[in-house]
PDB file of C-alpha atoms in Angstrom:
ATOM      1  CA  MET A   1      90.035  76.274 163.362  1.00  0.00           C
ATOM      2  CA  GLY A   2      90.319  78.860 166.099  1.00  0.00           C
ATOM      3  CA  PRO A   3      87.620  80.175 168.448  1.00  0.00           C
ATOM      4  CA  ALA A   4      87.050  83.321 166.354  1.00  0.00           C
ATOM      5  CA  SER A   5      86.491  81.250 163.183  1.00  0.00           C
ATOM      6  CA  LYS A   6      84.151  78.891 165.016  1.00  0.00           C
ATOM      7  CA  LYS A   7      82.135  81.800 166.380  1.00  0.00           C
ATOM      8  CA  SER A   8      81.978  83.451 162.952  1.00  0.00           C
ATOM      9  CA  ILE A   9      80.743  80.244 161.331  1.00  0.00           C
ATOM     10  CA  SER A  10      78.219  79.551 164.084  1.00  0.00           C
ATOM     11  CA  MET A  11      76.803  83.075 163.723  1.00  0.00           C
ATOM     12  CA  ARG A  12      76.113  82.687 159.991  1.00  0.00           C
ATOM     13  CA  PRO A  13      72.943  80.583 160.334  1.00  0.00           C
ATOM     14  CA  ARG A  14      71.703  82.778 163.179  1.00  0.00           C
ATOM     15  CA  ASN A  15      72.136  85.931 161.100  1.00  0.00           C
ATOM     16  CA  ILE A  16      70.547  84.317 158.044  1.00  0.00           C
ATOM     17  CA  LEU A  17      67.522  83.180 160.070  1.00  0.00           C
ATOM     18  CA  LYS A  18      67.215  86.612 161.662  1.00  0.00           C
ATOM     19  CA  ALA A  19      67.144  88.227 158.205  1.00  0.00           C
ATOM     20  CA  MET A  20      64.638  85.648 156.936  1.00  0.00           C
ATOM     21  CA  ARG A  21      62.333  86.211 159.909  1.00  0.00           C
ATOM     22  CA  ALA A  22      62.300  89.914 159.054  1.00  0.00           C
ATOM     23  CA  LEU A  23      60.856  89.168 155.601  1.00  0.00           C
ATOM     24  CA  PRO A  24      57.126  89.785 155.222  1.00  0.00           C
ATOM     25  CA  SER A  25      54.839  86.767 155.100  1.00  0.00           C
ATOM     26  CA  PRO A  26      54.028  85.626 151.558  1.00  0.00           C
ATOM     27  CA  GLY A  27      50.408  85.255 152.664  1.00  0.00           C
ATOM     28  CA  GLY A  28      50.066  81.557 152.044  1.00  0.00           C
ATOM     29  CA  TYR A  29      51.788  78.274 151.376  1.00  0.00           C
ATOM     30  CA  CYS A  30      54.403  78.764 148.686  1.00  0.00           C
ATOM     31  CA  SER A  31      58.076  78.947 147.886  1.00  0.00           C
ATOM     32  CA  VAL A  32      60.204  82.097 147.805  1.00  0.00           C
ATOM     33  CA  GLY A  33      58.720  84.763 145.535  1.00  0.00           C
ATOM     34  CA  ARG A  34      55.235  83.247 145.842  1.00  0.00           C
ATOM     35  CA  GLN A  35      56.278  80.411 143.542  1.00  0.00           C
ATOM     36  CA  ALA A  36      55.115  76.795 143.461  1.00  0.00           C
ATOM     37  CA  LEU A  37      56.301  74.435 146.190  1.00  0.00           C
ATOM     38  CA  PRO A  38      59.391  72.583 144.914  1.00  0.00           C
ATOM     39  CA  ASP A  39      58.538  69.147 146.279  1.00  0.00           C
ATOM     40  CA  GLY A  40      58.222  65.792 144.560  1.00  0.00           C
ATOM     41  CA  VAL A  41      54.781  65.366 146.117  1.00  0.00           C
ATOM     42  CA  PHE A  42      53.489  67.979 143.669  1.00  0.00           C
ATOM     43  CA  TRP A  43      55.543  67.076 140.571  1.00  0.00           C
ATOM     44  CA  SER A  44      53.611  66.287 137.398  1.00  0.00           C
ATOM     45  CA  ALA A  45      54.767  65.561 133.851  1.00  0.00           C
ATOM     46  CA  ASP A  46      51.579  67.260 132.642  1.00  0.00           C
ATOM     47  CA  PRO A  47      52.209  71.037 132.576  1.00  0.00           C
ATOM     48  CA  SER A  48      48.456  71.725 132.596  1.00  0.00           C
ATOM     49  CA  GLN A  49      48.226  70.212 136.088  1.00  0.00           C
ATOM     50  CA  HIS A  50      49.242  72.781 138.675  1.00  0.00           C
ATOM     51  CA  PHE A  51      49.399  70.858 141.931  1.00  0.00           C
ATOM     52  CA  ALA A  52      52.255  72.819 143.512  1.00  0.00           C
ATOM     53  CA  GLY A  53      50.527  76.122 144.212  1.00  0.00           C
ATOM     54  CA  PRO A  54      51.026  78.738 145.434  1.00  0.00           C
ATOM     55  CA  PHE A  55      48.175  78.249 147.888  1.00  0.00           C
ATOM     56  CA  ALA A  56      46.432  81.043 149.766  1.00  0.00           C
ATOM     57  CA  MET A  57      44.764  78.685 152.243  1.00  0.00           C
ATOM     58  CA  LYS A  58      45.488  75.320 153.876  1.00  0.00           C
ATOM     59  CA  ALA A  59      42.321  73.884 152.331  1.00  0.00           C
ATOM     60  CA  GLU A  60      43.746  74.575 148.847  1.00  0.00           C
ATOM     61  CA  LEU A  61      47.004  72.837 149.772  1.00  0.00           C
ATOM     62  CA  ASN A  62      45.124  69.815 151.140  1.00  0.00           C
ATOM     63  CA  LYS A  63      42.923  69.634 148.033  1.00  0.00           C
ATOM     64  CA  ALA A  64      45.970  69.771 145.733  1.00  0.00           C
ATOM     65  CA  MET A  65      47.671  66.905 147.587  1.00  0.00           C
ATOM     66  CA  VAL A  66      44.581  64.723 147.204  1.00  0.00           C
ATOM     67  CA  ALA A  67      44.153  65.715 143.523  1.00  0.00           C
ATOM     68  CA  LYS A  68      47.786  64.810 142.831  1.00  0.00           C
ATOM     69  CA  TYR A  69      47.263  61.469 144.560  1.00  0.00           C
ATOM     70  CA  VAL A  70      44.237  60.754 142.336  1.00  0.00           C
ATOM     71  CA  GLN A  71      46.062  61.934 139.187  1.00  0.00           C
ATOM     72  CA  ASP A  72      48.851  59.458 139.956  1.00  0.00           C
ATOM     73  CA  GLY A  73      46.236  56.699 139.641  1.00  0.00           C
ATOM     74  CA  LEU A  74      46.429  55.473 143.188  1.00  0.00           C
ATOM     75  CA  VAL A  75      43.571  54.005 145.221  1.00  0.00           C
ATOM     76  CA  LYS A  76      40.500  56.284 145.115  1.00  0.00           C
ATOM     77  CA  HIS A  77      39.001  55.169 148.434  1.00  0.00           C
ATOM     78  CA  LYS A  78      42.221  56.319 150.113  1.00  0.00           C
ATOM     79  CA  ALA A  79      41.911  59.656 148.305  1.00  0.00           C
ATOM     80  CA  ASN A  80      38.399  60.038 149.715  1.00  0.00           C
ATOM     81  CA  TYR A  81      39.715  59.254 153.182  1.00  0.00           C
ATOM     82  CA  TYR A  82      42.618  61.708 152.786  1.00  0.00           C
ATOM     83  CA  SER A  83      40.291  64.484 151.654  1.00  0.00           C
ATOM     84  CA  ARG A  84      38.410  64.111 154.949  1.00  0.00           C
ATOM     85  CA  ALA A  85      41.451  63.461 157.152  1.00  0.00           C
ATOM     86  CA  PHE A  86      43.719  66.234 155.837  1.00  0.00           C
ATOM     87  CA  ALA A  87      41.295  68.874 157.070  1.00  0.00           C
ATOM     88  CA  GLU A  88      41.881  67.559 160.597  1.00  0.00           C
ATOM     89  CA  VAL A  89      45.535  66.536 160.377  1.00  0.00           C
ATOM     90  CA  PHE A  90      46.833  69.771 158.833  1.00  0.00           C
ATOM     91  CA  ARG A  91      44.509  72.175 160.643  1.00  0.00           C
ATOM     92  CA  ASP A  92      46.989  74.062 162.862  1.00  0.00           C
ATOM     93  CA  LEU A  93      49.912  74.494 160.488  1.00  0.00           C
ATOM     94  CA  GLU A  94      51.563  77.843 160.073  1.00  0.00           C
ATOM     95  CA  PRO A  95      53.773  78.496 157.054  1.00  0.00           C
ATOM     96  CA  LYS A  96      57.365  78.351 158.278  1.00  0.00           C
ATOM     97  CA  LEU A  97      60.945  77.662 157.357  1.00  0.00           C
ATOM     98  CA  GLN A  98      61.349  73.910 156.880  1.00  0.00           C
ATOM     99  CA  SER A  99      65.091  73.462 156.546  1.00  0.00           C
ATOM    100  CA  LEU A 100      68.388  75.266 156.684  1.00  0.00           C
ATOM    101  CA  VAL A 101      71.529  74.158 154.907  1.00  0.00           C
ATOM    102  CA  GLY A 102      74.742  75.709 156.183  1.00  0.00           C
ATOM    103  CA  LEU A 103      77.898  75.650 154.123  1.00  0.00           C
ATOM    104  CA  VAL A 104      81.416  76.018 155.456  1.00  0.00           C
ATOM    105  CA  GLU A 105      83.774  77.021 152.681  1.00  0.00           C
ATOM    106  CA  GLU A 106      87.015  76.159 154.434  1.00  0.00           C
ATOM    107  CA  PRO A 107      87.864  72.553 155.339  1.00  0.00           C
ATOM    108  CA  VAL A 108      87.220  71.579 158.913  1.00  0.00           C
ATOM    109  CA  GLU A 109      89.895  69.484 160.585  1.00  0.00           C
ATOM    110  CA  PHE A 110      89.080  67.344 163.568  1.00  0.00           C
ATOM    111  CA  GLY A 111      91.843  66.680 166.073  1.00  0.00           C
ATOM    112  CA  HIS A 112      92.134  63.972 168.642  1.00  0.00           C
ATOM    113  CA  GLY A 113      91.465  65.644 171.976  1.00  0.00           C
TER     114      GLY A 113
END
């Protein structure tokens, strides 16, 4: 892979992030298109339980995590502790991009020196 190809590939994530940063804030804690958060923490086999949001405020997100914990049948005294602790632990979070997956379509060959 030549220098021009390397530069082109390295610029892809930068350009993608630049475009994503230009998007308006969704106004809360949610997935793209103000959809539910796609995380196993919020998954439920019961469709009437909506633990995954979207959430307008951090307090709603914290409450949903504790409610999901209780619904899973885990220890209730821990749920009580979490409901108090989450307000302190997650107090300064800003919604932001959590991960970036970059794909290179052409095979990359590594030489020896």
